[in-house]
JSON list of C-alpha atoms in Angstrom, two decimals:
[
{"chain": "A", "resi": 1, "resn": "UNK", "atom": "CA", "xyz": [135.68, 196.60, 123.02]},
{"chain": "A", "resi": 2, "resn": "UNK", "atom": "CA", "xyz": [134.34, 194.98, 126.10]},
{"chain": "A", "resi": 3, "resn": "UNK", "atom": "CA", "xyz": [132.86, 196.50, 129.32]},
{"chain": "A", "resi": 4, "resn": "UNK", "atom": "CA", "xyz": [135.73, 196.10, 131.30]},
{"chain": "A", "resi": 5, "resn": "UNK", "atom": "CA", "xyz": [137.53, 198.08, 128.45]},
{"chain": "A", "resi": 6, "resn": "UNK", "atom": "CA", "xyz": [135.18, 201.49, 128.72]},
{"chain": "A", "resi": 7, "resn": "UNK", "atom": "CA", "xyz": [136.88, 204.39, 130.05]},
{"chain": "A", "resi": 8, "resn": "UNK", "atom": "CA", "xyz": [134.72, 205.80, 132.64]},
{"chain": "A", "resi": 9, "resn": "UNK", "atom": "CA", "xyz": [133.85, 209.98, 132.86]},
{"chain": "A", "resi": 10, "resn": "UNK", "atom": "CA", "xyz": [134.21, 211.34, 136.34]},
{"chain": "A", "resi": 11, "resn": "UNK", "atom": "CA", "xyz": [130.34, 212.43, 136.57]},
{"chain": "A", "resi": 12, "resn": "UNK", "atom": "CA", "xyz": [131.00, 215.82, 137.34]},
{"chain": "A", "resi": 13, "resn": "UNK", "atom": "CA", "xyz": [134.26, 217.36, 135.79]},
{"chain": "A", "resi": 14, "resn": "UNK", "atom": "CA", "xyz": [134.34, 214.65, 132.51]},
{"chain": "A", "resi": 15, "resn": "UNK", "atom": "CA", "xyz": [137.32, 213.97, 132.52]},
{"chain": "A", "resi": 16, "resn": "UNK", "atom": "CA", "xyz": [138.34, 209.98, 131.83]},
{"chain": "A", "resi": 17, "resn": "UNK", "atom": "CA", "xyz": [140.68, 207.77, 133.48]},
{"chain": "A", "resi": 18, "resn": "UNK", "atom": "CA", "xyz": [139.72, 203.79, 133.92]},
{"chain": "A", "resi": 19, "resn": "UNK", "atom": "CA", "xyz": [140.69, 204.22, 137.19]},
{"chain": "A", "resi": 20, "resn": "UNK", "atom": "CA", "xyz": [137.06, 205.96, 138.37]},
{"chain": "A", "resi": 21, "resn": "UNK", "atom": "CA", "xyz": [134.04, 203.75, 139.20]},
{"chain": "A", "resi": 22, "resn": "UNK", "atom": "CA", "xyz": [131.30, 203.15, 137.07]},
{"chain": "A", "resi": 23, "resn": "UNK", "atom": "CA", "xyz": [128.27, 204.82, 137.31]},
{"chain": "A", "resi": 24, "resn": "UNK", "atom": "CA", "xyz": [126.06, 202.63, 139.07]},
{"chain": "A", "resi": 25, "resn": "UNK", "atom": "CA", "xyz": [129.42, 202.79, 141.81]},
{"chain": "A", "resi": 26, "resn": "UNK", "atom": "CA", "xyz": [129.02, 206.62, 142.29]},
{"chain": "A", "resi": 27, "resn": "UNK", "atom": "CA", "xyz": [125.59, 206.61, 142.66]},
{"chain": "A", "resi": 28, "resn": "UNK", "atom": "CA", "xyz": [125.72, 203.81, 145.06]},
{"chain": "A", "resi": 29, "resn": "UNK", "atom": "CA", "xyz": [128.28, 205.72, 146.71]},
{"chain": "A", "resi": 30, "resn": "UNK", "atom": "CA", "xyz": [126.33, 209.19, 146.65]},
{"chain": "A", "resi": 31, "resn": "UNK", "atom": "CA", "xyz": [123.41, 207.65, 148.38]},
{"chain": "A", "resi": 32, "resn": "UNK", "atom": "CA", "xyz": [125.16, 206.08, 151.35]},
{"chain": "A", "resi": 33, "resn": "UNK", "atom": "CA", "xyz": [127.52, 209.21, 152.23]},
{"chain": "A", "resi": 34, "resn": "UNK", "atom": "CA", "xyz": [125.63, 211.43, 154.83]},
{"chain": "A", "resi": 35, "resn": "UNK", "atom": "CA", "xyz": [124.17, 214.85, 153.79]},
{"chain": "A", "resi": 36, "resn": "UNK", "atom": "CA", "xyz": [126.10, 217.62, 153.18]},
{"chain": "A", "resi": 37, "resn": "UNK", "atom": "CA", "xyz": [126.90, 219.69, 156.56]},
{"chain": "A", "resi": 38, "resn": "UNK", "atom": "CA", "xyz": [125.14, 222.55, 154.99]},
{"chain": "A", "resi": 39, "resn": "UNK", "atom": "CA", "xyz": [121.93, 220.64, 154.59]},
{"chain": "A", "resi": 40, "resn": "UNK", "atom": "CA", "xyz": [121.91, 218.88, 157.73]},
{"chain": "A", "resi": 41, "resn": "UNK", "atom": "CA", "xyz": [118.84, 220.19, 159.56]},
{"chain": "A", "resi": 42, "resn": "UNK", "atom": "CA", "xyz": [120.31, 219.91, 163.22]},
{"chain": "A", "resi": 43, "resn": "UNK", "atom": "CA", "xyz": [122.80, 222.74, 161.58]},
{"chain": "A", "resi": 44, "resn": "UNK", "atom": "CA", "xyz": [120.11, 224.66, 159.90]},
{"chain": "A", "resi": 45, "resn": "UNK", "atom": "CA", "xyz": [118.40, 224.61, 163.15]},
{"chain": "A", "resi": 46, "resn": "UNK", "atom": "CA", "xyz": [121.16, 225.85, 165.10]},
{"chain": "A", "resi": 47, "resn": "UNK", "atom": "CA", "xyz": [121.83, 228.41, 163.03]},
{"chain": "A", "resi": 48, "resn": "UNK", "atom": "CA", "xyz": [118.24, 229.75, 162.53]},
{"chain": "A", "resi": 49, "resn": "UNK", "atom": "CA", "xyz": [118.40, 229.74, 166.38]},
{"chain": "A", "resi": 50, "resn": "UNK", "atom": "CA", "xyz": [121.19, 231.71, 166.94]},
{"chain": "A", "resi": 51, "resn": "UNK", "atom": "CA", "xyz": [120.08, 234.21, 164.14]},
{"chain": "A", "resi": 52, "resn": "UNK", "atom": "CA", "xyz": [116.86, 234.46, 165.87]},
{"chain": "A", "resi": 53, "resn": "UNK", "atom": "CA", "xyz": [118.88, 235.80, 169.22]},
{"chain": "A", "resi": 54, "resn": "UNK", "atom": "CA", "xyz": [121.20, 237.69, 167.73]},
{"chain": "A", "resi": 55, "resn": "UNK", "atom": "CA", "xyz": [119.01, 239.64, 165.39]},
{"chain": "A", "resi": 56, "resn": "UNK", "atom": "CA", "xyz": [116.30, 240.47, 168.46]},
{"chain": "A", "resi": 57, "resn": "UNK", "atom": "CA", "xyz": [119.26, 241.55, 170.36]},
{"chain": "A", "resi": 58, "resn": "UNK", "atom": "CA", "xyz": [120.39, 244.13, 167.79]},
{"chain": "A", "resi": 59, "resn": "UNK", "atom": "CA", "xyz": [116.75, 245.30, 167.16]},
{"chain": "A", "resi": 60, "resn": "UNK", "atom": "CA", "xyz": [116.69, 246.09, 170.59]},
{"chain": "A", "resi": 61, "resn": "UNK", "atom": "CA", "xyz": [119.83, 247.67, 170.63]},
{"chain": "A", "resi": 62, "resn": "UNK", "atom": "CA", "xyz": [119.63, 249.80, 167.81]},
{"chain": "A", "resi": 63, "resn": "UNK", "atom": "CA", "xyz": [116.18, 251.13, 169.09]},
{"chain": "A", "resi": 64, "resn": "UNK", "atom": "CA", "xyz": [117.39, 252.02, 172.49]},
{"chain": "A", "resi": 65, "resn": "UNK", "atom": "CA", "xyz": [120.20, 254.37, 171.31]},
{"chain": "A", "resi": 66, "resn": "UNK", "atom": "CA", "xyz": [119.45, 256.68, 168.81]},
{"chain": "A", "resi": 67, "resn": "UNK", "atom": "CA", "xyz": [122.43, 258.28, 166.15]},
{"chain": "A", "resi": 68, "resn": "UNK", "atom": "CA", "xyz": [124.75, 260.85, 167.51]},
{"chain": "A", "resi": 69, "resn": "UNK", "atom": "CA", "xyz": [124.96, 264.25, 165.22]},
{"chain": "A", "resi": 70, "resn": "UNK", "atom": "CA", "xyz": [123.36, 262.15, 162.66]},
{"chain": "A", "resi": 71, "resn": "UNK", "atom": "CA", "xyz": [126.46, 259.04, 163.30]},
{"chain": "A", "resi": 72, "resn": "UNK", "atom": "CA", "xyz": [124.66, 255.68, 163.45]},
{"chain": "A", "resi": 73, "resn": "UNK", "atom": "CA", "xyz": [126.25, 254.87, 166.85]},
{"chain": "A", "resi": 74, "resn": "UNK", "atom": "CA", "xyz": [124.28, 251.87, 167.76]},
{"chain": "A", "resi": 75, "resn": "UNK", "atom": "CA", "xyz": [124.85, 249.89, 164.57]},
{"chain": "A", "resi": 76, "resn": "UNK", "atom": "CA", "xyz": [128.61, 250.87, 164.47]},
{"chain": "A", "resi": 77, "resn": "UNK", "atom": "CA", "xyz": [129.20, 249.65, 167.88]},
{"chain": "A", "resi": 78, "resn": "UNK", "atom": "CA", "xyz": [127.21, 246.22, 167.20]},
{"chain": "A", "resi": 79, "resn": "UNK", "atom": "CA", "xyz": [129.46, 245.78, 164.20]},
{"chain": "A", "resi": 80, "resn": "UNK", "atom": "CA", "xyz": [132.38, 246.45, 166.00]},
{"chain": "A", "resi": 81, "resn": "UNK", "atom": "CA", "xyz": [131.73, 244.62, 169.27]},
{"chain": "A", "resi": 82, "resn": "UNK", "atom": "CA", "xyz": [130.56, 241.71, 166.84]},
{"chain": "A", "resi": 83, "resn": "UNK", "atom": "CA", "xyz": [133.67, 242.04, 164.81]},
{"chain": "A", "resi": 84, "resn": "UNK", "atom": "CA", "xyz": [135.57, 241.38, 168.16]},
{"chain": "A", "resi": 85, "resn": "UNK", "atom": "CA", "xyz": [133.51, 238.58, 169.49]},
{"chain": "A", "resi": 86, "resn": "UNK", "atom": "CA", "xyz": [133.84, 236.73, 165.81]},
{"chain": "A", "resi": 87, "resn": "UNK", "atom": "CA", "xyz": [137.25, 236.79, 165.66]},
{"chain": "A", "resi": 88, "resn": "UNK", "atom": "CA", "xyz": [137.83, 235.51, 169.27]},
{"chain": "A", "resi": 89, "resn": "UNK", "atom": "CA", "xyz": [134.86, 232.75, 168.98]},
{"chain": "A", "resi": 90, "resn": "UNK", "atom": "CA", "xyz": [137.16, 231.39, 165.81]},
{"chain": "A", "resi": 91, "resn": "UNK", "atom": "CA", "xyz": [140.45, 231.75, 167.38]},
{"chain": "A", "resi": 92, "resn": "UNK", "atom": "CA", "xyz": [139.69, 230.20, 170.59]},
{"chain": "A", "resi": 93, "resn": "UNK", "atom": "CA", "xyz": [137.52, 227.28, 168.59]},
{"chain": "A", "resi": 94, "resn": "UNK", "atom": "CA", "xyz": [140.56, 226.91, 166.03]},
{"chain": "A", "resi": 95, "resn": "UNK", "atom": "CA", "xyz": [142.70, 226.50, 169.41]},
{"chain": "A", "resi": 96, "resn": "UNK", "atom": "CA", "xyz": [140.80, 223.57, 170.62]},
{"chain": "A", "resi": 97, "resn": "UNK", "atom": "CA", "xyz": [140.98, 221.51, 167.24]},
{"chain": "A", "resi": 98, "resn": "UNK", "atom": "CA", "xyz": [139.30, 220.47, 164.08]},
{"chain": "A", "resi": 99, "resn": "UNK", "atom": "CA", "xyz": [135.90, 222.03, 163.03]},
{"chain": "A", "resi": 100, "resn": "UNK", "atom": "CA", "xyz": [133.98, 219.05, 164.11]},
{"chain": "A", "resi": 101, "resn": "UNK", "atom": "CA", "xyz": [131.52, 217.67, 166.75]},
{"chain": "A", "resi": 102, "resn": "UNK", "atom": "CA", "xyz": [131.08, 220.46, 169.86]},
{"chain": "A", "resi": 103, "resn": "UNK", "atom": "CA", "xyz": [133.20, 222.50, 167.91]},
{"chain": "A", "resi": 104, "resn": "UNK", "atom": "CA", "xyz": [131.37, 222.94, 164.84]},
{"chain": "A", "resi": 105, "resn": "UNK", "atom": "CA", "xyz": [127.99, 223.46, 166.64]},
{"chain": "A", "resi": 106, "resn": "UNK", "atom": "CA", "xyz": [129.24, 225.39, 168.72]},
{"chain": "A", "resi": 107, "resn": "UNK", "atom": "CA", "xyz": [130.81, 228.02, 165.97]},
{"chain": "A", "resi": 108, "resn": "UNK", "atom": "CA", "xyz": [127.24, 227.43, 163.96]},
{"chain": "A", "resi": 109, "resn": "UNK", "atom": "CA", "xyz": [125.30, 228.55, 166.82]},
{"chain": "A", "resi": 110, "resn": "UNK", "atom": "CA", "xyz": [127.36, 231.28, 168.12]},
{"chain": "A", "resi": 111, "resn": "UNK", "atom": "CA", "xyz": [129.49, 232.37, 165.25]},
{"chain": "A", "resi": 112, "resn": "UNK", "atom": "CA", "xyz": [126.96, 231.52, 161.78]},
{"chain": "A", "resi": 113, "resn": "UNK", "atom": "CA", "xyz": [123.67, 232.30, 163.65]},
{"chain": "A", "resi": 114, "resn": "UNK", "atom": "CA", "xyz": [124.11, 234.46, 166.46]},
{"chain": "A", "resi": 115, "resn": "UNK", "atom": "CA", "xyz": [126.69, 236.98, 165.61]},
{"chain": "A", "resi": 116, "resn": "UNK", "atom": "CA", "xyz": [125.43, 236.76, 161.84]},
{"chain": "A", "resi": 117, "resn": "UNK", "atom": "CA", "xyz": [122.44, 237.91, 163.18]},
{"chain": "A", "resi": 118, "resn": "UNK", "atom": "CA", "xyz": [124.02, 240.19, 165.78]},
{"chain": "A", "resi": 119, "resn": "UNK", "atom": "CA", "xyz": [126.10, 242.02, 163.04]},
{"chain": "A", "resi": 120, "resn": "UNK", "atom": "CA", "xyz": [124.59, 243.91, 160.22]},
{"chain": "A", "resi": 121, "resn": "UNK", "atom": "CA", "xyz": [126.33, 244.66, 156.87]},
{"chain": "A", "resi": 122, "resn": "UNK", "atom": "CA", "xyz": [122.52, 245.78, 155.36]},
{"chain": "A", "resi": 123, "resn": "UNK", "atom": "CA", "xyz": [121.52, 248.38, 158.01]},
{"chain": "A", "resi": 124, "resn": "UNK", "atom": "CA", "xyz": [125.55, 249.71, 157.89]},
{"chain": "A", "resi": 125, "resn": "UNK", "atom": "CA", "xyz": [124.83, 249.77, 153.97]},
{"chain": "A", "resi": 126, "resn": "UNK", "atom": "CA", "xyz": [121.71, 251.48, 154.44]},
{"chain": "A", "resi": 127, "resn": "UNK", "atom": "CA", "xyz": [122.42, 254.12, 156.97]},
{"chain": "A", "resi": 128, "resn": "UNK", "atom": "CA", "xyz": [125.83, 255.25, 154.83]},
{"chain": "A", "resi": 129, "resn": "UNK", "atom": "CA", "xyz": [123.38, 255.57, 151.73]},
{"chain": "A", "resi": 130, "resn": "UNK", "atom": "CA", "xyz": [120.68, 257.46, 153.96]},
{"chain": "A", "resi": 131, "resn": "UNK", "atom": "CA", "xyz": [123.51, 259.58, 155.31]},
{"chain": "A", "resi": 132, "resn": "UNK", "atom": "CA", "xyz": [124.50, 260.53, 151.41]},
{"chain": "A", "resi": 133, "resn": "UNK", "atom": "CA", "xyz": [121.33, 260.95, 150.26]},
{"chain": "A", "resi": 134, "resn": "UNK", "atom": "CA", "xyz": [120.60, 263.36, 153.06]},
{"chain": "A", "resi": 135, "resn": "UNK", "atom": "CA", "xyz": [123.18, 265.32, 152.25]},
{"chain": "A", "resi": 136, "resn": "UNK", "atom": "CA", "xyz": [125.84, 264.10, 155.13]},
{"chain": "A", "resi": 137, "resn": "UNK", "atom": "CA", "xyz": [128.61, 262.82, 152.35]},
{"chain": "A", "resi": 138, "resn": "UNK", "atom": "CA", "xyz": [131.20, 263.86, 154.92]},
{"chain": "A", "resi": 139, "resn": "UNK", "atom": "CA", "xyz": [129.28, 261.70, 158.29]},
{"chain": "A", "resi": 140, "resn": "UNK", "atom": "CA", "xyz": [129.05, 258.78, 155.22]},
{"chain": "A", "resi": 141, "resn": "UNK", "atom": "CA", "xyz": [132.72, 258.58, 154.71]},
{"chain": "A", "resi": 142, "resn": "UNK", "atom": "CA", "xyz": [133.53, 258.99, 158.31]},
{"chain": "A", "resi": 143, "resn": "UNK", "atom": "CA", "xyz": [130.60, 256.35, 159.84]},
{"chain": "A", "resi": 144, "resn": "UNK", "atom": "CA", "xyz": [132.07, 253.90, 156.11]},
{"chain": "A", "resi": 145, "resn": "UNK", "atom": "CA", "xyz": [135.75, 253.82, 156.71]},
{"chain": "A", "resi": 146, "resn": "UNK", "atom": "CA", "xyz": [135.42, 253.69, 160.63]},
{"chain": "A", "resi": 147, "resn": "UNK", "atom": "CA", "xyz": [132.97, 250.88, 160.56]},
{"chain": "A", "resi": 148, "resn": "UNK", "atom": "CA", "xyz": [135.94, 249.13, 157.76]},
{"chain": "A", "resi": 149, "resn": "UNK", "atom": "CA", "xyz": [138.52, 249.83, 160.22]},
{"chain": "A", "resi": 150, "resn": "UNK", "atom": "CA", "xyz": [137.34, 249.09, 163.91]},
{"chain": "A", "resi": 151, "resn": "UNK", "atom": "CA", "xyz": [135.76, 246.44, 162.47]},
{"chain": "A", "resi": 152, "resn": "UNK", "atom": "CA", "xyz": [139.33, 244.81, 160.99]},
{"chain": "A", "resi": 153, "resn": "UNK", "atom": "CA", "xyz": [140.93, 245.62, 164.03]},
{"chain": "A", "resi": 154, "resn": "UNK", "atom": "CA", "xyz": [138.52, 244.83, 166.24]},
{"chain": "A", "resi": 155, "resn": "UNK", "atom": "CA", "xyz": [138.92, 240.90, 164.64]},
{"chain": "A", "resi": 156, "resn": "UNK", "atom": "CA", "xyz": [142.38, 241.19, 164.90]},
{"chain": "A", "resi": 157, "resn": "UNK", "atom": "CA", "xyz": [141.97, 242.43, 168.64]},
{"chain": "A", "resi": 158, "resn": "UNK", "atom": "CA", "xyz": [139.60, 239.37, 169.13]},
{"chain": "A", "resi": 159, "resn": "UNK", "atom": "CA", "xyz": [141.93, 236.92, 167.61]},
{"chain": "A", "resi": 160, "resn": "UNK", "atom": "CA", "xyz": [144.65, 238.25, 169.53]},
{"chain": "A", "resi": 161, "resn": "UNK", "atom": "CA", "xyz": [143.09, 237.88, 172.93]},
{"chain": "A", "resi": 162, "resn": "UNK", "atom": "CA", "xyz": [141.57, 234.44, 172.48]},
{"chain": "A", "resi": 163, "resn": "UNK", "atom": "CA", "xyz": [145.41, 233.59, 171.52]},
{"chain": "A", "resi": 164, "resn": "UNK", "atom": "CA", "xyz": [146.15, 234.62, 175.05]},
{"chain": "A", "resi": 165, "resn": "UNK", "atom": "CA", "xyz": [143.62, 233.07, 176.55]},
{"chain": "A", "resi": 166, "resn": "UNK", "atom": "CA", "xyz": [144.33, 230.06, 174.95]},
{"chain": "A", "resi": 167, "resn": "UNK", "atom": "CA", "xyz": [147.59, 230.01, 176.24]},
{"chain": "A", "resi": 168, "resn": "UNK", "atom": "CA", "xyz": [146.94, 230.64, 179.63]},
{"chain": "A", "resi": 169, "resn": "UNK", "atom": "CA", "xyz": [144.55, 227.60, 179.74]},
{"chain": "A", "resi": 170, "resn": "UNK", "atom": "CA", "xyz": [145.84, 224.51, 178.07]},
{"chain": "A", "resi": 171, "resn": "UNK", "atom": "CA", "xyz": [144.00, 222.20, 176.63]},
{"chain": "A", "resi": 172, "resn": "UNK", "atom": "CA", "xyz": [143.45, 219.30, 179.43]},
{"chain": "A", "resi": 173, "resn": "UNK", "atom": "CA", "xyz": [144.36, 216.37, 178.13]},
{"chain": "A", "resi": 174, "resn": "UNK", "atom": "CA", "xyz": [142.49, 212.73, 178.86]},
{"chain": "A", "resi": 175, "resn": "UNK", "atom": "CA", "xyz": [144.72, 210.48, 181.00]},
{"chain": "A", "resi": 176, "resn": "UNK", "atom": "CA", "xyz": [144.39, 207.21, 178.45]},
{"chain": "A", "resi": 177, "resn": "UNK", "atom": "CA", "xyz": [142.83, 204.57, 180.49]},
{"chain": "A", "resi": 178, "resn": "UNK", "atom": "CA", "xyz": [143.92, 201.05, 180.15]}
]
């Protein structure tokens, strides 16, 4: 059996077929493609950005108005309002075309770093478990299943809206210039 002969394993499932490139061809390959999106650090940086603004904007928010009959108001209407804002960033971006270029950044910055930061599932966590353990099962259910349910129709609102939106204001399109 000869070189040319070898059945080549696909490096990462195993599986053979002569059809895949050697080796030495996927590494070759491997090294020339461009990083992953997820490790690019322009992304990273957009996103650590964002989260920076978002999550000083909650702080802030959640200090300044204080629970209502023991009902974390703040952080339920910063989920909520997030919730909204998520689902209308993604619609309207989803609109305009492909994930890519503006786009992309544009749904990092906003979508991945500031309303990630914005929204909180760990304080929404915390506050139903304070609320049990404080004896407030019945403010825990309540504050749990309203927080669920704004929150799914508040995306669904979102989407909804930037669907409108997006109809009212076609896309312009570039006159093709010869």
């Amino acid at each position: 059996m000869t070189d040319d002969d070898a059945v080549t394993k696909h490096p990462w499932t195993g599986d053979t077929n002569t059809e895949l490139p050697m080796d030495s061809d996927v590494e070759a390959a491997t090294v020339a493609s461009p990083r992953p999106a997820h490790l690019r650090i322009g992304y990273l940086g957009l996103v650590a950005l964002g989260g920076m603004a978002g999550t000083a904007v909650r702080e802030a928010i959640s200090l300044g108005i204080a629970p209502i009959g023991g009902f974390p108001i703040a952080i339920f209407g910063i989920n909520v309002l997030g919730a909204f804002v998520l689902g209308a960033l993604l619609e309207l971006l989803a609109l305009r075309g492909p994930d890519e270029g503006r786009r992309r950044r544009i749904r990092l910055l906003v979508g991945t770093g500031v309303l990630g930061g914005f929204t909180t599932y760990s304080s929404f966590a915390t506050d139903t478990a304070q609320l049990l353990a404080d004896g407030s099962a019945g403010i825990a259910i309540l504050y749990a299943f309203l927080t669920l349910l704004a929150g799914a129709l508040a995306t669904w609102a979102g989407i909804v809206v930037a669907m409108r939106l997006g109809r009212r204001r076609p896309r312009r399109r570039r006159e093709a210039r010869s």
